[in-house]
Amino acid sequence: SHGYFTYDPGFMATASCRSEITYIDGDLGILLHRGYPIDQLAQDANYLEVCYLLLYGEAPTAKQYEEFHRNIMRHTMVHEQLSSFFKGYRRDAHPMAIVCGVIAGLSAFYHDPMDINDARHREIAAHRLVAKMPTIAAMAYKYSIGQPFVYPRNDLSYAGNFLQMMFAVPCEDYKVNPIVERAMDRIFTLHADHEQNASTSTVRLSGSSGANPFACIAAGIASLWGPAHGGANEACLMMLEEIGSVDRIPEYVEKAKDKDDPFRLMGFGHRVYKNFDPRATVMRDTCHEVLDDLKIQDPLLDVAMELERIALSDPYFVERKLYPNVDFYSGIILKAIGIPTSMFTVIFALARTVGWMSHWNEMISDPKQKIGRPRQLYTGAAQRDFKTQVEKK
Ligand code: SDX
């Protein structure tokens, strides 16, 4: 999987590396993880099974899964001293800023010598991050609302443990709602990996220099935060709330078409999918399931459905093949299960960590891989002689 970067005249960096992990066909709306279609994985696998598949290349046997599950759940606690990292942030800091900083800080935390050329060390790094991301994500949320951190519980599922660390308080019992737990696990699966997107390419490029993997994942988190990428789920829900009602949709659709207006319909369009994002289809079905099961009538879902209908019949969107993407429905589900908007992209980063680590591991384990070195099309001044205009004292 030799990495190489080429620039097209539009100066849009296209990073392409050979990989065996995920296959996307943007025209046919196909997404495969190690050959398995995403809709089948979302239906029949749980997130930790998908993590095993992405990291090791094959679906786990019952025995392999049991060992992997036990290993991950036994590493969900973080070092007590890590909690002091959070104290440097203002309480109103965005949880993505906190998570980005704390994950980068992990590179200073683990003093056991990390030899990234040793497959076992790489495996430990991947397990640590998959295990600890939910704990750190929940700590970022608890810190931002001034509540005490909640310790992980190994008797719960991966998704159930995350929910209890997010919502439990010391003064009362917390019961995981199985409907919410299943929806959370499916959201993790739908966000696990997505080929060479901006954040994964960031992890690969930063990792290609041999940098510490925790620092590389922090770089991926930073890239994911942008509203054009993972930040779109938070931006999409805020857009639906701003639209507020079905009768205001046409005004926003017109805004999105206006070249002079920077407004875009968040949750629509994709760099690769010029057909439906297969994750959006699963997400839409899950959205209806969760709202029905939880008996929630969310007017935002009506706005989302009507926006989808109008946008998909509007020539501007049809000609440009702008379909709902993974971020369009996820925010409505997350809101329905009680996740605060500020945590939407953190959940995306939590779920995508296994994808980033799978790509990082695939690249580092390739003996032929070299440091990434994007080239450019130079459009600056031709060579000329310099004459200072500053009088030197
Ligand atoms: C993710 O890469 C991945 O795999 C990412 C991701 C993953 O899992 O890692 O799938 C996750 O990031 C999904 C995308 C989330 N972002 C959003 O929902 C933000 C809104 N979408 C846009 O910002 C946009 O669609 C992008 C950034 C996703 C793609 O932008 P491009 O590359 O400019 O899209 P394009 O080239 O296909 O655009 C074609 C035309 C352009 O107009 P023209 O110049 O042809 O006149 O469509 C327009 C664009 O201006 N357009 C939109 C639009 N998206 C594109 N117009 C209005 N609203 C939109 N959302």
Tab-separated table of C-alpha atoms and ligand atoms in Angstrom:
chain	number	residue	atom	x	y	z
A	1	SER	CA	0.000	0.000	0.000
A	2	HIS	CA	2.440	2.586	-1.302
A	3	GLY	CA	1.116	6.077	-0.607
A	4	TYR	CA	1.347	8.752	-3.266
A	5	PHE	CA	-0.217	12.158	-3.615
A	6	THR	CA	-1.009	13.954	-6.849
A	7	TYR	CA	-2.473	17.390	-7.497
A	8	ASP	CA	-5.008	18.070	-10.226
A	9	PRO	CA	-5.115	21.517	-11.890
A	10	GLY	CA	-7.894	22.469	-9.486
A	11	PHE	CA	-5.253	22.272	-6.745
A	12	MET	CA	-7.601	19.921	-4.941
A	13	ALA	CA	-5.203	17.548	-3.245
A	14	THR	CA	-6.256	14.046	-4.057
A	15	ALA	CA	-4.518	11.609	-1.781
A	16	SER	CA	-4.671	8.055	-2.985
A	17	CYS	CA	-3.051	5.012	-1.380
A	18	ARG	CA	-3.568	1.376	-2.161
A	19	SER	CA	-5.432	-0.322	0.657
A	20	GLU	CA	-7.263	-3.575	1.430
A	21	ILE	CA	-9.531	-2.134	4.107
A	22	THR	CA	-12.512	-0.315	2.532
A	23	TYR	CA	-13.902	-0.149	-0.983
A	24	ILE	CA	-16.254	2.605	-2.166
A	25	ASP	CA	-18.007	2.895	-5.518
A	26	GLY	CA	-19.340	6.462	-5.564
A	27	ASP	CA	-21.456	5.980	-8.689
A	28	LEU	CA	-23.101	2.765	-7.527
A	29	GLY	CA	-23.312	3.793	-3.877
A	30	ILE	CA	-21.326	0.762	-2.680
A	31	LEU	CA	-19.356	0.635	0.600
A	32	LEU	CA	-17.516	-2.564	1.580
A	33	HIS	CA	-15.384	-3.165	4.666
A	34	ARG	CA	-12.931	-6.000	3.873
A	35	GLY	CA	-15.461	-7.069	1.209
A	36	TYR	CA	-18.582	-7.006	3.408
A	37	PRO	CA	-21.398	-4.550	2.442
A	38	ILE	CA	-22.065	-1.894	5.084
A	39	ASP	CA	-25.800	-2.626	5.260
A	40	GLN	CA	-25.116	-6.274	6.165
A	41	LEU	CA	-22.572	-5.273	8.797
A	42	ALA	CA	-24.975	-2.690	10.260
A	43	GLN	CA	-27.672	-5.368	10.419
A	44	ASP	CA	-25.756	-8.425	11.640
A	45	ALA	CA	-22.487	-7.311	13.249
A	46	ASN	CA	-21.876	-5.217	16.337
A	47	TYR	CA	-19.305	-2.462	16.402
A	48	LEU	CA	-16.542	-4.464	18.100
A	49	GLU	CA	-16.967	-7.206	15.480
A	50	VAL	CA	-16.494	-4.518	12.804
A	51	CYS	CA	-13.446	-3.235	14.713
A	52	TYR	CA	-11.921	-6.725	14.639
A	53	LEU	CA	-12.735	-7.048	10.913
A	54	LEU	CA	-11.132	-3.703	10.070
A	55	LEU	CA	-8.026	-4.318	12.191
A	56	TYR	CA	-7.386	-7.979	11.318
A	57	GLY	CA	-8.985	-8.374	7.861
A	58	GLU	CA	-11.370	-11.210	8.715
A	59	ALA	CA	-14.567	-11.439	10.764
A	60	PRO	CA	-13.789	-12.873	14.225
A	61	THR	CA	-14.775	-16.402	15.237
A	62	ALA	CA	-16.776	-16.607	18.466
A	63	LYS	CA	-13.553	-17.357	20.370
A	64	GLN	CA	-11.577	-14.550	18.727
A	65	TYR	CA	-14.422	-12.139	19.416
A	66	GLU	CA	-14.666	-13.114	23.066
A	67	GLU	CA	-10.930	-12.561	23.555
A	68	PHE	CA	-10.948	-9.261	21.642
A	69	HIS	CA	-14.016	-8.019	23.549
A	70	ARG	CA	-12.451	-8.924	26.894
A	71	ASN	CA	-9.170	-7.255	25.934
A	72	ILE	CA	-10.842	-4.052	24.815
A	73	MET	CA	-13.189	-3.821	27.808
A	74	ARG	CA	-10.302	-4.429	30.217
A	75	HIS	CA	-8.478	-1.408	28.868
A	76	THR	CA	-11.316	1.130	29.005
A	77	MET	CA	-9.952	2.822	32.139
A	78	VAL	CA	-7.513	5.692	31.706
A	79	HIS	CA	-4.617	6.605	34.002
A	80	GLU	CA	-5.935	8.675	36.919
A	81	GLN	CA	-3.444	11.444	36.111
A	82	LEU	CA	-5.019	11.857	32.664
A	83	SER	CA	-8.006	13.559	34.288
A	84	SER	CA	-5.777	16.521	35.143
A	85	PHE	CA	-5.329	17.129	31.377
A	86	PHE	CA	-8.983	18.188	31.262
A	87	LYS	CA	-8.563	20.817	33.958
A	88	GLY	CA	-6.531	23.026	31.624
A	89	TYR	CA	-9.611	23.626	29.462
A	90	ARG	CA	-12.356	26.168	30.095
A	91	ARG	CA	-15.606	24.414	30.954
A	92	ASP	CA	-17.203	25.782	27.792
A	93	ALA	CA	-14.458	24.427	25.518
A	94	HIS	CA	-15.873	22.414	22.594
A	95	PRO	CA	-15.542	18.694	23.434
A	96	MET	CA	-13.713	18.169	20.102
A	97	ALA	CA	-11.023	20.617	21.256
A	98	ILE	CA	-10.695	18.700	24.519
A	99	VAL	CA	-10.604	15.239	22.922
A	100	CYS	CA	-8.083	16.380	20.287
A	101	GLY	CA	-5.773	17.704	23.000
A	102	VAL	CA	-6.131	14.769	25.383
A	103	ILE	CA	-5.514	12.176	22.652
A	104	ALA	CA	-2.382	14.060	21.552
A	105	GLY	CA	-1.402	14.103	25.220
A	106	LEU	CA	-1.515	10.283	25.308
A	107	SER	CA	1.722	10.359	23.285
A	108	ALA	CA	3.385	11.777	26.393
A	109	PHE	CA	1.594	9.305	28.637
A	110	TYR	CA	2.672	5.896	27.630
A	111	HIS	CA	6.354	5.581	28.386
A	112	ASP	CA	6.549	1.944	27.421
A	113	PRO	CA	8.867	2.179	24.394
A	114	MET	CA	6.610	2.219	21.335
A	115	ASP	CA	8.425	0.514	18.481
A	116	ILE	CA	5.981	1.079	15.615
A	117	ASN	CA	7.861	-1.510	13.559
A	118	ASP	CA	6.794	-4.164	16.083
A	119	ALA	CA	3.377	-5.593	15.133
A	120	ARG	CA	2.582	-6.293	18.787
A	121	HIS	CA	3.268	-2.655	19.773
A	122	ARG	CA	1.029	-1.484	16.921
A	123	GLU	CA	-1.705	-3.858	18.081
A	124	ILE	CA	-1.454	-2.541	21.661
A	125	ALA	CA	-1.714	1.063	20.415
A	126	ALA	CA	-4.826	0.183	18.397
A	127	HIS	CA	-6.445	-1.660	21.322
A	128	ARG	CA	-5.647	1.184	23.731
A	129	LEU	CA	-7.305	3.758	21.499
A	130	VAL	CA	-10.384	1.690	20.651
A	131	ALA	CA	-10.771	0.943	24.366
A	132	LYS	CA	-10.128	4.430	25.729
A	133	MET	CA	-11.780	6.700	23.174
A	134	PRO	CA	-15.276	6.216	24.692
A	135	THR	CA	-13.910	6.971	28.172
A	136	ILE	CA	-12.076	10.109	27.033
A	137	ALA	CA	-15.050	11.237	24.931
A	138	ALA	CA	-17.440	10.833	27.871
A	139	MET	CA	-14.944	12.606	30.170
A	140	ALA	CA	-14.872	15.556	27.757
A	141	TYR	CA	-18.657	15.768	27.961
A	142	LYS	CA	-18.806	15.391	31.741
A	143	TYR	CA	-16.111	18.053	32.125
A	144	SER	CA	-18.037	20.462	29.880
A	145	ILE	CA	-21.182	20.142	32.039
A	146	GLY	CA	-19.358	20.180	35.368
A	147	GLN	CA	-20.340	16.645	36.369
A	148	PRO	CA	-17.929	14.093	37.873
A	149	PHE	CA	-16.236	11.629	35.553
A	150	VAL	CA	-17.894	8.201	35.498
A	151	TYR	CA	-15.703	5.105	35.493
A	152	PRO	CA	-16.145	2.532	32.724
A	153	ARG	CA	-17.960	-0.720	33.487
A	154	ASN	CA	-16.644	-3.931	31.967
A	155	ASP	CA	-19.937	-5.777	32.481
A	156	LEU	CA	-21.667	-3.591	29.886
A	157	SER	CA	-21.421	-3.657	26.091
A	158	TYR	CA	-19.078	-1.216	24.351
A	159	ALA	CA	-21.988	1.066	23.431
A	160	GLY	CA	-23.756	0.564	26.774
A	161	ASN	CA	-20.571	1.442	28.653
A	162	PHE	CA	-20.201	4.664	26.636
A	163	LEU	CA	-23.802	5.641	27.375
A	164	GLN	CA	-23.421	5.050	31.112
A	165	MET	CA	-20.168	7.071	31.215
A	166	MET	CA	-22.028	9.862	29.406
A	167	PHE	CA	-25.245	9.899	31.413
A	168	ALA	CA	-24.773	8.137	34.768
A	169	VAL	CA	-24.379	10.239	37.899
A	170	PRO	CA	-23.060	8.972	41.267
A	171	CYS	CA	-26.312	9.729	43.052
A	172	GLU	CA	-28.557	7.328	41.159
A	173	ASP	CA	-28.555	4.086	39.185
A	174	TYR	CA	-28.314	4.280	35.405
A	175	LYS	CA	-30.038	1.651	33.289
A	176	VAL	CA	-28.951	1.294	29.679
A	177	ASN	CA	-31.973	1.419	27.351
A	178	PRO	CA	-31.480	-1.489	24.887
A	179	ILE	CA	-33.047	0.512	22.022
A	180	VAL	CA	-30.630	3.384	22.617
A	181	GLU	CA	-27.723	0.959	23.060
A	182	ARG	CA	-28.472	-0.737	19.719
A	183	ALA	CA	-28.819	2.605	17.928
A	184	MET	CA	-25.550	3.851	19.437
A	185	ASP	CA	-23.723	0.683	18.381
A	186	ARG	CA	-25.098	0.970	14.842
A	187	ILE	CA	-24.026	4.613	14.600
A	188	PHE	CA	-20.519	3.570	15.644
A	189	THR	CA	-20.531	0.894	12.896
A	190	LEU	CA	-21.754	3.305	10.215
A	191	HIS	CA	-18.898	5.690	11.007
A	192	ALA	CA	-16.103	3.129	11.491
A	193	ASP	CA	-14.175	3.671	8.286
A	194	HIS	CA	-14.555	5.313	4.912
A	195	GLU	CA	-11.458	4.806	2.751
A	196	GLN	CA	-9.107	7.745	2.146
A	197	ASN	CA	-11.241	10.651	3.369
A	198	ALA	CA	-9.655	13.882	4.611
A	199	SER	CA	-9.084	12.755	8.187
A	200	THR	CA	-7.830	9.273	7.271
A	201	SER	CA	-5.444	10.795	4.731
A	202	THR	CA	-4.280	13.143	7.506
A	203	VAL	CA	-3.551	10.171	9.779
A	204	ARG	CA	-1.714	8.367	6.969
A	205	LEU	CA	0.328	11.415	5.973
A	206	SER	CA	1.315	12.302	9.531
A	207	GLY	CA	1.968	8.617	10.335
A	208	SER	CA	4.149	8.166	7.237
A	209	SER	CA	6.927	10.117	8.976
A	210	GLY	CA	6.978	7.567	11.819
A	211	ALA	CA	5.263	9.937	14.264
A	212	ASN	CA	3.666	8.659	17.462
A	213	PRO	CA	0.290	7.040	16.570
A	214	PHE	CA	-1.607	8.923	19.306
A	215	ALA	CA	-0.368	12.231	17.841
A	216	CYS	CA	-1.419	11.037	14.360
A	217	ILE	CA	-4.934	10.204	15.600
A	218	ALA	CA	-5.127	13.675	17.167
A	219	ALA	CA	-4.294	15.099	13.713
A	220	GLY	CA	-7.137	13.013	12.263
A	221	ILE	CA	-9.521	14.339	14.930
A	222	ALA	CA	-8.541	17.903	14.032
A	223	SER	CA	-9.264	17.294	10.336
A	224	LEU	CA	-12.565	15.529	11.050
A	225	TRP	CA	-13.796	18.535	13.079
A	226	GLY	CA	-14.291	20.687	9.980
A	227	PRO	CA	-17.944	21.333	8.938
A	228	ALA	CA	-17.193	20.038	5.431
A	229	HIS	CA	-16.239	16.688	6.974
A	230	GLY	CA	-17.227	15.147	10.296
A	231	GLY	CA	-18.392	18.473	11.704
A	232	ALA	CA	-21.306	18.273	9.237
A	233	ASN	CA	-23.428	16.168	11.613
A	234	GLU	CA	-23.441	18.936	14.213
A	235	ALA	CA	-23.848	21.594	11.482
A	236	CYS	CA	-26.698	19.608	9.890
A	237	LEU	CA	-28.741	19.450	13.068
A	238	MET	CA	-28.154	23.160	13.692
A	239	MET	CA	-29.288	23.827	10.102
A	240	LEU	CA	-32.483	21.759	10.609
A	241	GLU	CA	-33.150	23.652	13.852
A	242	GLU	CA	-32.567	26.986	12.057
A	243	ILE	CA	-34.947	26.000	9.236
A	244	GLY	CA	-37.363	24.997	11.994
A	245	SER	CA	-40.410	24.220	9.872
A	246	VAL	CA	-41.281	22.651	6.549
A	247	ASP	CA	-42.594	25.891	5.033
A	248	ARG	CA	-39.171	27.570	5.423
A	249	ILE	CA	-37.344	24.878	3.436
A	250	PRO	CA	-37.657	26.499	-0.051
A	251	GLU	CA	-35.910	29.650	1.225
A	252	TYR	CA	-32.929	27.599	2.425
A	253	VAL	CA	-32.798	25.473	-0.710
A	254	GLU	CA	-32.567	28.691	-2.743
A	255	LYS	CA	-29.801	29.979	-0.434
A	256	ALA	CA	-27.857	26.746	-0.965
A	257	LYS	CA	-28.045	27.268	-4.733
A	258	ASP	CA	-26.855	30.872	-4.583
A	259	LYS	CA	-23.186	30.893	-5.599
A	260	ASP	CA	-22.624	34.162	-3.722
A	261	ASP	CA	-23.990	32.661	-0.526
A	262	PRO	CA	-21.539	30.415	1.385
A	263	PHE	CA	-24.502	28.481	2.836
A	264	ARG	CA	-24.533	24.803	1.909
A	265	LEU	CA	-27.138	22.207	2.786
A	266	MET	CA	-25.294	20.355	5.535
A	267	GLY	CA	-25.629	16.602	5.165
A	268	PHE	CA	-25.886	16.780	1.368
A	269	GLY	CA	-23.214	15.996	-1.175
A	270	HIS	CA	-20.020	14.001	-1.006
A	271	ARG	CA	-16.570	14.050	-2.544
A	272	VAL	CA	-17.026	10.478	-3.764
A	273	TYR	CA	-20.693	9.416	-3.661
A	274	LYS	CA	-22.537	10.682	-6.714
A	275	ASN	CA	-25.360	8.413	-5.718
A	276	PHE	CA	-26.966	7.732	-2.336
A	277	ASP	CA	-24.453	7.260	0.462
A	278	PRO	CA	-25.309	3.670	1.498
A	279	ARG	CA	-24.794	4.659	5.121
A	280	ALA	CA	-27.452	7.380	4.787
A	281	THR	CA	-29.974	4.763	3.685
A	282	VAL	CA	-29.263	2.610	6.745
A	283	MET	CA	-29.186	5.739	8.926
A	284	ARG	CA	-32.610	6.836	7.646
A	285	ASP	CA	-34.149	3.437	8.448
A	286	THR	CA	-32.492	3.463	11.882
A	287	CYS	CA	-33.815	6.974	12.448
A	288	HIS	CA	-37.403	5.863	11.863
A	289	GLU	CA	-36.881	2.734	13.992
A	290	VAL	CA	-35.431	4.650	16.948
A	291	LEU	CA	-38.052	7.407	16.887
A	292	ASP	CA	-40.848	4.818	16.605
A	293	ASP	CA	-39.375	2.604	19.365
A	294	LEU	CA	-38.813	5.572	21.660
A	295	LYS	CA	-42.210	7.015	20.640
A	296	ILE	CA	-40.608	10.350	19.831
A	297	GLN	CA	-42.295	12.766	17.452
A	298	ASP	CA	-39.420	15.012	16.360
A	299	PRO	CA	-40.536	17.811	14.009
A	300	LEU	CA	-36.928	17.964	12.830
A	301	LEU	CA	-37.411	14.540	11.242
A	302	ASP	CA	-40.364	15.961	9.291
A	303	VAL	CA	-38.172	18.883	8.209
A	304	ALA	CA	-35.371	16.454	7.244
A	305	MET	CA	-37.689	14.177	5.240
A	306	GLU	CA	-39.278	17.127	3.426
A	307	LEU	CA	-35.860	18.721	2.790
A	308	GLU	CA	-34.642	15.422	1.320
A	309	ARG	CA	-37.761	15.205	-0.880
A	310	ILE	CA	-37.470	18.795	-2.140
A	311	ALA	CA	-33.693	18.652	-2.664
A	312	LEU	CA	-33.921	15.365	-4.552
A	313	SER	CA	-36.495	16.809	-6.939
A	314	ASP	CA	-34.705	20.141	-7.457
A	315	PRO	CA	-32.707	20.202	-10.755
A	316	TYR	CA	-29.781	22.008	-9.033
A	317	PHE	CA	-29.247	19.052	-6.686
A	318	VAL	CA	-30.219	16.365	-9.184
A	319	GLU	CA	-27.781	17.654	-11.839
A	320	ARG	CA	-24.994	17.844	-9.250
A	321	LYS	CA	-25.899	14.434	-7.795
A	322	LEU	CA	-26.159	15.873	-4.302
A	323	TYR	CA	-27.722	13.165	-2.117
A	324	PRO	CA	-28.007	12.950	1.672
A	325	ASN	CA	-24.773	11.646	3.185
A	326	VAL	CA	-23.956	9.861	6.420
A	327	ASP	CA	-24.326	13.073	8.409
A	328	PHE	CA	-27.859	13.876	7.305
A	329	TYR	CA	-29.816	11.573	9.604
A	330	SER	CA	-27.241	10.771	12.255
A	331	GLY	CA	-27.844	14.026	14.115
A	332	ILE	CA	-31.558	13.303	14.472
A	333	ILE	CA	-30.858	9.857	15.924
A	334	LEU	CA	-28.191	11.199	18.276
A	335	LYS	CA	-30.563	13.933	19.443
A	336	ALA	CA	-33.323	11.322	19.936
A	337	ILE	CA	-31.082	9.185	22.166
A	338	GLY	CA	-30.134	12.212	24.236
A	339	ILE	CA	-26.677	13.006	22.893
A	340	PRO	CA	-25.992	16.781	23.022
A	341	THR	CA	-25.173	18.441	19.675
A	342	SER	CA	-21.686	19.395	20.866
A	343	MET	CA	-20.850	15.673	21.132
A	344	PHE	CA	-21.956	14.641	17.625
A	345	THR	CA	-18.551	14.991	15.976
A	346	VAL	CA	-16.824	13.506	19.036
A	347	ILE	CA	-18.945	10.388	18.478
A	348	PHE	CA	-17.898	10.388	14.832
A	349	ALA	CA	-14.236	10.578	15.954
A	350	LEU	CA	-14.783	7.836	18.557
A	351	ALA	CA	-16.237	5.498	15.917
A	352	ARG	CA	-13.671	6.399	13.231
A	353	THR	CA	-10.667	5.764	15.488
A	354	VAL	CA	-10.643	2.079	14.515
A	355	GLY	CA	-10.639	3.053	10.824
A	356	TRP	CA	-7.781	5.483	11.336
A	357	MET	CA	-5.779	2.886	13.292
A	358	SER	CA	-6.450	0.197	10.663
A	359	HIS	CA	-5.112	2.480	7.925
A	360	TRP	CA	-2.163	3.582	10.068
A	361	ASN	CA	-1.277	-0.043	10.832
A	362	GLU	CA	-1.656	-1.096	7.172
A	363	MET	CA	0.701	1.682	6.098
A	364	ILE	CA	3.361	1.220	8.815
A	365	SER	CA	3.415	-2.567	8.358
A	366	ASP	CA	4.225	-2.164	4.648
A	367	PRO	CA	8.034	-2.446	4.368
A	368	LYS	CA	7.931	-0.466	1.111
A	369	GLN	CA	5.996	2.508	2.513
A	370	LYS	CA	7.781	5.863	2.336
A	371	ILE	CA	7.088	9.242	3.923
A	372	GLY	CA	4.221	11.008	2.144
A	373	ARG	CA	5.420	14.036	0.176
A	374	PRO	CA	2.633	15.808	-1.771
A	375	ARG	CA	3.963	17.853	-4.727
A	376	GLN	CA	2.344	21.032	-6.116
A	377	LEU	CA	1.721	23.008	-9.290
A	378	TYR	CA	3.729	26.216	-8.625
A	379	THR	CA	1.851	29.364	-9.690
A	380	GLY	CA	3.998	31.999	-7.893
A	381	ALA	CA	6.512	34.572	-9.140
A	382	ALA	CA	9.302	33.582	-11.536
A	383	GLN	CA	12.849	33.780	-10.105
A	384	ARG	CA	13.994	37.398	-9.452
A	385	ASP	CA	16.795	39.210	-7.518
A	386	PHE	CA	16.092	40.501	-4.034
A	387	LYS	CA	16.825	44.169	-3.083
A	388	THR	CA	15.965	45.066	0.513
A	389	GLN	CA	13.765	48.122	1.113
A	390	VAL	CA	14.394	48.063	4.868
A	391	GLU	CA	17.128	50.286	6.364
A	392	LYS	CA	19.165	48.027	8.724
A	393	LYS	CA	20.129	49.680	12.091
B	1	SDX	C1	-18.188	13.322	5.337
B	1	SDX	O1	-14.726	11.807	2.246
B	1	SDX	C2	-15.449	11.092	3.037
B	1	SDX	O2	-15.531	9.884	2.875
B	1	SDX	C3	-16.117	11.886	4.138
B	1	SDX	C4	-17.129	11.103	4.948
B	1	SDX	C5	-16.464	10.023	5.778
B	1	SDX	O3	-17.169	9.091	6.194
B	1	SDX	O4	-15.260	10.212	6.126
B	1	SDX	O5	-18.088	10.516	4.102
B	1	SDX	C6	-17.858	11.999	5.940
B	1	SDX	O6	-17.406	14.227	5.455
B	1	SDX	C7	-19.475	13.480	4.545
B	1	SDX	C8	-19.627	14.919	3.969
B	1	SDX	C9	-20.153	15.795	5.109
B	1	SDX	N1	-20.174	17.218	4.685
B	1	SDX	C10	-21.329	17.870	4.491
B	1	SDX	O7	-22.445	17.367	4.544
B	1	SDX	C11	-21.158	19.362	4.244
B	1	SDX	C12	-22.055	19.785	3.057
B	1	SDX	N2	-21.513	19.161	1.882
B	1	SDX	C13	-20.604	20.002	1.080
B	1	SDX	O8	-19.779	20.837	1.825
B	1	SDX	C14	-19.975	19.206	-0.042
B	1	SDX	O9	-20.914	18.415	-0.608
B	1	SDX	C15	-18.745	18.362	0.226
B	1	SDX	C16	-17.679	19.119	0.946
B	1	SDX	C17	-19.091	17.144	1.013
B	1	SDX	C18	-18.208	18.005	-1.122
B	1	SDX	O10	-17.904	19.251	-1.720
B	1	SDX	P1	-17.452	19.309	-3.236
B	1	SDX	O11	-16.300	18.394	-3.428
B	1	SDX	O12	-17.311	20.729	-3.671
B	1	SDX	O13	-18.719	18.673	-3.931
B	1	SDX	P2	-18.849	18.588	-5.432
B	1	SDX	O14	-17.585	18.867	-6.163
B	1	SDX	O15	-19.527	17.300	-5.702
B	1	SDX	O16	-19.853	19.841	-5.736
B	1	SDX	C19	-20.436	19.866	-6.966
B	1	SDX	C20	-21.347	21.094	-6.958
B	1	SDX	C21	-20.620	22.394	-6.653
B	1	SDX	O17	-21.371	23.391	-7.347
B	1	SDX	P3	-20.844	23.857	-8.832
B	1	SDX	O18	-19.480	24.439	-8.629
B	1	SDX	O19	-20.844	22.609	-9.696
B	1	SDX	O20	-21.878	24.870	-9.286
B	1	SDX	O21	-22.364	20.967	-5.946
B	1	SDX	C22	-22.270	22.052	-5.041
B	1	SDX	C23	-20.876	22.600	-5.188
B	1	SDX	O22	-20.886	23.984	-4.858
B	1	SDX	N3	-22.521	21.516	-3.705
B	1	SDX	C24	-23.481	21.944	-2.875
B	1	SDX	C25	-23.395	21.113	-1.736
B	1	SDX	N4	-22.394	20.228	-1.920
B	1	SDX	C26	-21.860	20.487	-3.128
B	1	SDX	N5	-24.396	22.937	-2.976
B	1	SDX	C27	-25.236	23.088	-1.920
B	1	SDX	N6	-25.208	22.334	-0.801
B	1	SDX	C28	-24.311	21.332	-0.680
B	1	SDX	N7	-24.269	20.598	0.417
